[in-house]
Amino acid sequence: MMAAGKDRPLRLLCLHGYRQSGTSFREKTGALRKQLKKHAEFVFITSPVEVPSIDDSQDKESGCGWWFSRPDNYFKAQDESECIKGFEESLKAIESCFKESGPFDGILGFSQGAAMLGLLCGLQQQGKLQFSFKFAIFASAFRSRSSPHQYLYSERITLPTLHIYGEADQVIEKALSEEFLQYFHEPQTLLHPGGHFIPATGTQKATYVHFLENMKKLCIV
């Protein structure tokens, strides 16, 4: 249940990156959560789409993703394909999370989770989503190259958004995140000097707090 009152923190549903889980994403955002604990409550979900382990690595890294860009259960952000295997399953899981654990004021997505969030924004913009949220925070985001998703970029997204991306990100390069901005109306941005992570130093805190405080005015009456 969502607490009442203007002083309550905003509730954020968090979508992890590829080969992550809700648990691992929660661990990776410990500094961010501590930094923003007065402003936001973070709720983490794990996608139902399991990614095959990497057999040639010692620790056999595995985790989950939101969809595959190839039929053989593989994903790459730059893939131009017709495949969105697992997407509908992931969408239903998020819908269930909103029903069981919501409502949520906004959604935070990282990497492929941020790309998934972009698709949710498109669905909501076109009135095709079974739930609603009032703002979105993207970190290391990019546009899906899969052709069945392209209609979701046909209308500019009007809800408030904050886009975080790294100058030195070698997984989702800066150019991909900047290209993604064109699909949003007046997107706010935070460019940091680091790589593929959500920064949580004092330098970024002011931007996060300013955005969340403005969202609180929008969400809490």
PDB file of C-alpha atoms in Angstrom:
ATOM      1  CA  MET A   1       0.000   0.000   0.000  1.00  0.00           C
ATOM      2  CA  MET A   2       1.163   3.520  -0.766  1.00  0.00           C
ATOM      3  CA  ALA A   3       1.497   5.713   2.296  1.00  0.00           C
ATOM      4  CA  ALA A   4      -0.497   8.910   2.425  1.00  0.00           C
ATOM      5  CA  GLY A   5       0.829  12.411   2.928  1.00  0.00           C
ATOM      6  CA  LYS A   6       3.093  14.889   1.220  1.00  0.00           C
ATOM      7  CA  ASP A   7       6.167  13.735   3.163  1.00  0.00           C
ATOM      8  CA  ARG A   8       6.174  10.163   1.928  1.00  0.00           C
ATOM      9  CA  PRO A   9       8.997   9.109  -0.401  1.00  0.00           C
ATOM     10  CA  LEU A  10       8.190   8.434  -4.035  1.00  0.00           C
ATOM     11  CA  ARG A  11       7.844   4.766  -4.964  1.00  0.00           C
ATOM     12  CA  LEU A  12      10.088   3.630  -7.803  1.00  0.00           C
ATOM     13  CA  LEU A  13       9.902   0.280  -9.587  1.00  0.00           C
ATOM     14  CA  CYS A  14      13.423  -0.658 -10.718  1.00  0.00           C
ATOM     15  CA  LEU A  15      14.191  -2.624 -13.891  1.00  0.00           C
ATOM     16  CA  HIS A  16      17.606  -4.307 -13.930  1.00  0.00           C
ATOM     17  CA  GLY A  17      20.047  -4.623 -16.804  1.00  0.00           C
ATOM     18  CA  TYR A  18      20.794  -7.640 -19.000  1.00  0.00           C
ATOM     19  CA  ARG A  19      22.308 -10.613 -17.113  1.00  0.00           C
ATOM     20  CA  GLN A  20      21.181  -9.067 -13.827  1.00  0.00           C
ATOM     21  CA  SER A  21      18.342  -9.723 -11.386  1.00  0.00           C
ATOM     22  CA  GLY A  22      16.362  -7.614  -8.987  1.00  0.00           C
ATOM     23  CA  THR A  23      18.686  -8.760  -6.205  1.00  0.00           C
ATOM     24  CA  SER A  24      21.938  -7.967  -8.022  1.00  0.00           C
ATOM     25  CA  PHE A  25      20.608  -4.604  -9.198  1.00  0.00           C
ATOM     26  CA  ARG A  26      19.603  -3.773  -5.654  1.00  0.00           C
ATOM     27  CA  GLU A  27      23.147  -4.530  -4.494  1.00  0.00           C
ATOM     28  CA  LYS A  28      24.685  -2.395  -7.239  1.00  0.00           C
ATOM     29  CA  THR A  29      22.500   0.590  -6.335  1.00  0.00           C
ATOM     30  CA  GLY A  30      23.269   0.557  -2.605  1.00  0.00           C
ATOM     31  CA  ALA A  31      25.029   3.940  -2.640  1.00  0.00           C
ATOM     32  CA  LEU A  32      22.246   5.493  -4.718  1.00  0.00           C
ATOM     33  CA  ARG A  33      19.521   4.163  -2.426  1.00  0.00           C
ATOM     34  CA  LYS A  34      21.332   5.438   0.649  1.00  0.00           C
ATOM     35  CA  GLN A  35      21.809   8.822  -0.993  1.00  0.00           C
ATOM     36  CA  LEU A  36      18.102   9.146  -1.870  1.00  0.00           C
ATOM     37  CA  LYS A  37      16.430   7.283   1.002  1.00  0.00           C
ATOM     38  CA  LYS A  38      14.549  10.397   2.128  1.00  0.00           C
ATOM     39  CA  HIS A  39      13.212  10.959  -1.371  1.00  0.00           C
ATOM     40  CA  ALA A  40      12.443   7.546  -2.883  1.00  0.00           C
ATOM     41  CA  GLU A  41      11.566   3.967  -2.012  1.00  0.00           C
ATOM     42  CA  PHE A  42      13.132   1.507  -4.452  1.00  0.00           C
ATOM     43  CA  VAL A  43      11.290  -1.723  -5.304  1.00  0.00           C
ATOM     44  CA  PHE A  44      13.125  -4.279  -7.453  1.00  0.00           C
ATOM     45  CA  ILE A  45      11.675  -6.824  -9.861  1.00  0.00           C
ATOM     46  CA  THR A  46      13.409  -9.714 -11.627  1.00  0.00           C
ATOM     47  CA  SER A  47      12.478 -10.449 -15.226  1.00  0.00           C
ATOM     48  CA  PRO A  48      11.074 -13.945 -15.868  1.00  0.00           C
ATOM     49  CA  VAL A  49      13.287 -14.299 -18.962  1.00  0.00           C
ATOM     50  CA  GLU A  50      16.387 -16.277 -17.982  1.00  0.00           C
ATOM     51  CA  VAL A  51      19.601 -15.676 -19.909  1.00  0.00           C
ATOM     52  CA  PRO A  52      21.780 -18.742 -20.620  1.00  0.00           C
ATOM     53  CA  SER A  53      25.042 -18.836 -18.656  1.00  0.00           C
ATOM     54  CA  ILE A  54      28.366 -18.146 -20.333  1.00  0.00           C
ATOM     55  CA  ASP A  55      29.886 -21.632 -20.348  1.00  0.00           C
ATOM     56  CA  ASP A  56      33.450 -20.572 -21.109  1.00  0.00           C
ATOM     57  CA  SER A  57      33.752 -18.371 -18.021  1.00  0.00           C
ATOM     58  CA  GLN A  58      34.837 -19.699 -14.642  1.00  0.00           C
ATOM     59  CA  ASP A  59      31.921 -18.272 -12.697  1.00  0.00           C
ATOM     60  CA  LYS A  60      29.409 -18.933 -15.486  1.00  0.00           C
ATOM     61  CA  GLU A  61      27.771 -15.548 -15.263  1.00  0.00           C
ATOM     62  CA  SER A  62      24.008 -15.726 -15.673  1.00  0.00           C
ATOM     63  CA  GLY A  63      20.937 -13.680 -14.899  1.00  0.00           C
ATOM     64  CA  CYS A  64      17.831 -12.419 -16.638  1.00  0.00           C
ATOM     65  CA  GLY A  65      16.898 -10.089 -19.472  1.00  0.00           C
ATOM     66  CA  TRP A  66      13.747  -8.418 -20.765  1.00  0.00           C
ATOM     67  CA  TRP A  67      13.818  -9.848 -24.296  1.00  0.00           C
ATOM     68  CA  PHE A  68      16.182 -11.442 -26.798  1.00  0.00           C
ATOM     69  CA  SER A  69      17.187  -9.860 -30.098  1.00  0.00           C
ATOM     70  CA  ARG A  70      17.954 -13.279 -31.619  1.00  0.00           C
ATOM     71  CA  PRO A  71      15.946 -16.533 -31.551  1.00  0.00           C
ATOM     72  CA  ASP A  72      18.860 -18.429 -29.940  1.00  0.00           C
ATOM     73  CA  ASN A  73      18.368 -16.536 -26.648  1.00  0.00           C
ATOM     74  CA  TYR A  74      20.980 -13.858 -27.253  1.00  0.00           C
ATOM     75  CA  PHE A  75      20.755 -10.100 -26.905  1.00  0.00           C
ATOM     76  CA  LYS A  76      22.832  -7.232 -28.217  1.00  0.00           C
ATOM     77  CA  ALA A  77      21.680  -3.615 -28.082  1.00  0.00           C
ATOM     78  CA  GLN A  78      22.900  -2.915 -31.608  1.00  0.00           C
ATOM     79  CA  ASP A  79      21.076  -5.872 -33.213  1.00  0.00           C
ATOM     80  CA  GLU A  80      18.707  -4.915 -36.048  1.00  0.00           C
ATOM     81  CA  SER A  81      16.283  -7.836 -35.943  1.00  0.00           C
ATOM     82  CA  GLU A  82      12.676  -8.989 -36.042  1.00  0.00           C
ATOM     83  CA  CYS A  83      13.029 -10.854 -32.745  1.00  0.00           C
ATOM     84  CA  ILE A  84      11.516  -9.746 -29.397  1.00  0.00           C
ATOM     85  CA  LYS A  85      11.478 -13.205 -27.781  1.00  0.00           C
ATOM     86  CA  GLY A  86      10.447 -12.919 -24.122  1.00  0.00           C
ATOM     87  CA  PHE A  87       9.095  -9.371 -24.357  1.00  0.00           C
ATOM     88  CA  GLU A  88       5.427 -10.244 -23.786  1.00  0.00           C
ATOM     89  CA  GLU A  89       6.358 -12.458 -20.837  1.00  0.00           C
ATOM     90  CA  SER A  90       8.333  -9.584 -19.299  1.00  0.00           C
ATOM     91  CA  LEU A  91       5.505  -7.122 -19.893  1.00  0.00           C
ATOM     92  CA  LYS A  92       3.042  -9.413 -18.109  1.00  0.00           C
ATOM     93  CA  ALA A  93       5.437  -9.751 -15.150  1.00  0.00           C
ATOM     94  CA  ILE A  94       5.637  -5.960 -14.800  1.00  0.00           C
ATOM     95  CA  GLU A  95       1.852  -5.706 -15.037  1.00  0.00           C
ATOM     96  CA  SER A  96       1.550  -8.286 -12.251  1.00  0.00           C
ATOM     97  CA  CYS A  97       4.049  -6.381 -10.122  1.00  0.00           C
ATOM     98  CA  PHE A  98       1.985  -3.199 -10.448  1.00  0.00           C
ATOM     99  CA  LYS A  99      -1.140  -5.110  -9.394  1.00  0.00           C
ATOM    100  CA  GLU A 100       0.488  -6.908  -6.472  1.00  0.00           C
ATOM    101  CA  SER A 101       3.015  -4.349  -5.186  1.00  0.00           C
ATOM    102  CA  GLY A 102       1.907  -1.043  -6.722  1.00  0.00           C
ATOM    103  CA  PRO A 103       1.010   1.598  -7.285  1.00  0.00           C
ATOM    104  CA  PHE A 104       4.351   3.146  -8.245  1.00  0.00           C
ATOM    105  CA  ASP A 105       4.945   6.820  -8.916  1.00  0.00           C
ATOM    106  CA  GLY A 106       7.716   6.218 -11.418  1.00  0.00           C
ATOM    107  CA  ILE A 107      10.044   3.637 -12.938  1.00  0.00           C
ATOM    108  CA  LEU A 108      13.842   3.491 -12.977  1.00  0.00           C
ATOM    109  CA  GLY A 109      15.541   1.406 -15.654  1.00  0.00           C
ATOM    110  CA  PHE A 110      19.194   0.535 -16.252  1.00  0.00           C
ATOM    111  CA  SER A 111      20.705  -0.556 -19.592  1.00  0.00           C
ATOM    112  CA  GLN A 112      18.312  -3.112 -21.175  1.00  0.00           C
ATOM    113  CA  GLY A 113      15.927  -2.310 -18.315  1.00  0.00           C
ATOM    114  CA  ALA A 114      16.045   1.314 -19.473  1.00  0.00           C
ATOM    115  CA  ALA A 115      15.304   0.223 -23.031  1.00  0.00           C
ATOM    116  CA  MET A 116      12.362  -1.791 -21.653  1.00  0.00           C
ATOM    117  CA  LEU A 117      11.231   1.324 -19.799  1.00  0.00           C
ATOM    118  CA  GLY A 118      11.304   3.252 -23.062  1.00  0.00           C
ATOM    119  CA  LEU A 119       8.925   0.680 -24.550  1.00  0.00           C
ATOM    120  CA  LEU A 120       6.633   0.989 -21.518  1.00  0.00           C
ATOM    121  CA  CYS A 121       6.614   4.760 -22.047  1.00  0.00           C
ATOM    122  CA  GLY A 122       5.610   4.235 -25.661  1.00  0.00           C
ATOM    123  CA  LEU A 123       2.803   1.870 -24.691  1.00  0.00           C
ATOM    124  CA  GLN A 124       1.516   4.332 -22.091  1.00  0.00           C
ATOM    125  CA  GLN A 125       1.787   7.265 -24.517  1.00  0.00           C
ATOM    126  CA  GLN A 126      -0.392   5.348 -26.979  1.00  0.00           C
ATOM    127  CA  GLY A 127      -2.916   4.259 -24.336  1.00  0.00           C
ATOM    128  CA  LYS A 128      -1.970   0.584 -24.576  1.00  0.00           C
ATOM    129  CA  LEU A 129      -0.654  -0.046 -21.061  1.00  0.00           C
ATOM    130  CA  GLN A 130      -2.595  -1.844 -18.317  1.00  0.00           C
ATOM    131  CA  PHE A 131      -1.067   0.339 -15.567  1.00  0.00           C
ATOM    132  CA  SER A 132       0.288   3.880 -15.294  1.00  0.00           C
ATOM    133  CA  PHE A 133       3.269   5.805 -13.947  1.00  0.00           C
ATOM    134  CA  LYS A 134       4.034   9.522 -13.909  1.00  0.00           C
ATOM    135  CA  PHE A 135       7.765   9.769 -14.622  1.00  0.00           C
ATOM    136  CA  ALA A 136      10.753   7.731 -15.770  1.00  0.00           C
ATOM    137  CA  ILE A 137      14.448   7.662 -14.913  1.00  0.00           C
ATOM    138  CA  PHE A 138      16.763   6.109 -17.500  1.00  0.00           C
ATOM    139  CA  ALA A 139      20.374   5.049 -16.974  1.00  0.00           C
ATOM    140  CA  SER A 140      22.502   3.901 -19.932  1.00  0.00           C
ATOM    141  CA  ALA A 141      19.389   3.747 -22.127  1.00  0.00           C
ATOM    142  CA  PHE A 142      19.056   2.978 -25.821  1.00  0.00           C
ATOM    143  CA  ARG A 143      16.365   2.398 -28.444  1.00  0.00           C
ATOM    144  CA  SER A 144      15.408  -1.184 -29.245  1.00  0.00           C
ATOM    145  CA  ARG A 145      16.439  -2.036 -32.808  1.00  0.00           C
ATOM    146  CA  SER A 146      13.904  -4.887 -33.067  1.00  0.00           C
ATOM    147  CA  SER A 147      11.366  -4.082 -35.791  1.00  0.00           C
ATOM    148  CA  PRO A 148       8.208  -5.101 -33.810  1.00  0.00           C
ATOM    149  CA  HIS A 149       9.068  -2.374 -31.282  1.00  0.00           C
ATOM    150  CA  GLN A 150       9.433   0.526 -33.695  1.00  0.00           C
ATOM    151  CA  TYR A 151       5.792   1.674 -33.559  1.00  0.00           C
ATOM    152  CA  LEU A 152       6.319   2.489 -29.892  1.00  0.00           C
ATOM    153  CA  TYR A 153       8.654   5.323 -30.906  1.00  0.00           C
ATOM    154  CA  SER A 154       6.156   6.931 -33.285  1.00  0.00           C
ATOM    155  CA  GLU A 155       4.793   9.415 -30.710  1.00  0.00           C
ATOM    156  CA  ARG A 156       7.049  11.650 -28.660  1.00  0.00           C
ATOM    157  CA  ILE A 157       6.895  10.721 -24.966  1.00  0.00           C
ATOM    158  CA  THR A 158       5.457  13.581 -22.919  1.00  0.00           C
ATOM    159  CA  LEU A 159       5.869  12.371 -19.337  1.00  0.00           C
ATOM    160  CA  PRO A 160       8.837  13.841 -17.390  1.00  0.00           C
ATOM    161  CA  THR A 161      12.099  11.936 -17.790  1.00  0.00           C
ATOM    162  CA  LEU A 162      15.658  12.028 -16.483  1.00  0.00           C
ATOM    163  CA  HIS A 163      18.369  10.402 -18.612  1.00  0.00           C
ATOM    164  CA  ILE A 164      21.686   9.392 -17.021  1.00  0.00           C
ATOM    165  CA  TYR A 165      24.578   8.184 -19.155  1.00  0.00           C
ATOM    166  CA  GLY A 166      28.362   7.906 -18.990  1.00  0.00           C
ATOM    167  CA  GLU A 167      31.027   9.566 -21.090  1.00  0.00           C
ATOM    168  CA  ALA A 168      33.157   6.411 -20.827  1.00  0.00           C
ATOM    169  CA  ASP A 169      30.388   3.775 -21.105  1.00  0.00           C
ATOM    170  CA  GLN A 170      31.712   1.031 -23.379  1.00  0.00           C
ATOM    171  CA  VAL A 171      28.663  -1.246 -23.066  1.00  0.00           C
ATOM    172  CA  ILE A 172      25.998   1.255 -24.113  1.00  0.00           C
ATOM    173  CA  GLU A 173      28.007   4.000 -25.750  1.00  0.00           C
ATOM    174  CA  LYS A 174      27.177   7.629 -25.095  1.00  0.00           C
ATOM    175  CA  ALA A 175      25.993   8.076 -28.698  1.00  0.00           C
ATOM    176  CA  LEU A 176      23.258   5.423 -28.234  1.00  0.00           C
ATOM    177  CA  SER A 177      21.887   7.157 -25.126  1.00  0.00           C
ATOM    178  CA  GLU A 178      21.993  10.552 -26.837  1.00  0.00           C
ATOM    179  CA  GLU A 179      20.200   9.190 -29.909  1.00  0.00           C
ATOM    180  CA  PHE A 180      17.486   7.895 -27.577  1.00  0.00           C
ATOM    181  CA  LEU A 181      16.717  11.419 -26.306  1.00  0.00           C
ATOM    182  CA  GLN A 182      14.922  12.447 -29.506  1.00  0.00           C
ATOM    183  CA  TYR A 183      11.878  10.337 -28.563  1.00  0.00           C
ATOM    184  CA  PHE A 184      11.118  12.448 -25.479  1.00  0.00           C
ATOM    185  CA  HIS A 185       9.652  15.906 -24.925  1.00  0.00           C
ATOM    186  CA  GLU A 186      12.098  18.090 -22.984  1.00  0.00           C
ATOM    187  CA  PRO A 187      14.182  15.253 -21.482  1.00  0.00           C
ATOM    188  CA  GLN A 188      16.410  16.181 -18.556  1.00  0.00           C
ATOM    189  CA  THR A 189      19.930  14.777 -18.788  1.00  0.00           C
ATOM    190  CA  LEU A 190      22.835  13.929 -16.512  1.00  0.00           C
ATOM    191  CA  LEU A 191      26.114  13.107 -18.258  1.00  0.00           C
ATOM    192  CA  HIS A 192      28.763  11.693 -15.928  1.00  0.00           C
ATOM    193  CA  PRO A 193      32.439  10.946 -16.632  1.00  0.00           C
ATOM    194  CA  GLY A 194      32.201   7.239 -15.752  1.00  0.00           C
ATOM    195  CA  GLY A 195      31.172   4.044 -17.456  1.00  0.00           C
ATOM    196  CA  HIS A 196      28.300   1.530 -17.347  1.00  0.00           C
ATOM    197  CA  PHE A 197      26.768   2.243 -13.936  1.00  0.00           C
ATOM    198  CA  ILE A 198      24.494   4.679 -12.115  1.00  0.00           C
ATOM    199  CA  PRO A 199      26.731   7.246 -10.387  1.00  0.00           C
ATOM    200  CA  ALA A 200      25.997   8.181  -6.791  1.00  0.00           C
ATOM    201  CA  THR A 201      28.503  10.803  -5.717  1.00  0.00           C
ATOM    202  CA  GLY A 202      27.741  14.218  -4.285  1.00  0.00           C
ATOM    203  CA  THR A 203      28.199  15.649  -7.760  1.00  0.00           C
ATOM    204  CA  GLN A 204      25.100  13.866  -9.051  1.00  0.00           C
ATOM    205  CA  LYS A 205      22.968  13.996  -5.894  1.00  0.00           C
ATOM    206  CA  ALA A 206      21.729  17.541  -6.492  1.00  0.00           C
ATOM    207  CA  THR A 207      20.387  16.544  -9.926  1.00  0.00           C
ATOM    208  CA  TYR A 208      18.596  13.488  -8.551  1.00  0.00           C
ATOM    209  CA  VAL A 209      17.074  15.353  -5.616  1.00  0.00           C
ATOM    210  CA  HIS A 210      15.953  18.272  -7.782  1.00  0.00           C
ATOM    211  CA  PHE A 211      14.229  15.915 -10.240  1.00  0.00           C
ATOM    212  CA  LEU A 212      12.572  13.823  -7.513  1.00  0.00           C
ATOM    213  CA  GLU A 213      11.364  16.868  -5.599  1.00  0.00           C
ATOM    214  CA  ASN A 214       9.727  18.175  -8.761  1.00  0.00           C
ATOM    215  CA  MET A 215       8.162  14.761  -9.332  1.00  0.00           C
ATOM    216  CA  LYS A 216       6.827  14.775  -5.775  1.00  0.00           C
ATOM    217  CA  LYS A 217       4.885  17.935  -6.604  1.00  0.00           C
ATOM    218  CA  LEU A 218       3.445  16.119  -9.603  1.00  0.00           C
ATOM    219  CA  CYS A 219       2.642  12.828  -7.866  1.00  0.00           C
ATOM    220  CA  ILE A 220       1.688  13.694  -4.299  1.00  0.00           C
ATOM    221  CA  VAL A 221      -1.248  15.989  -3.580  1.00  0.00           C
TER     222      VAL A 221
END
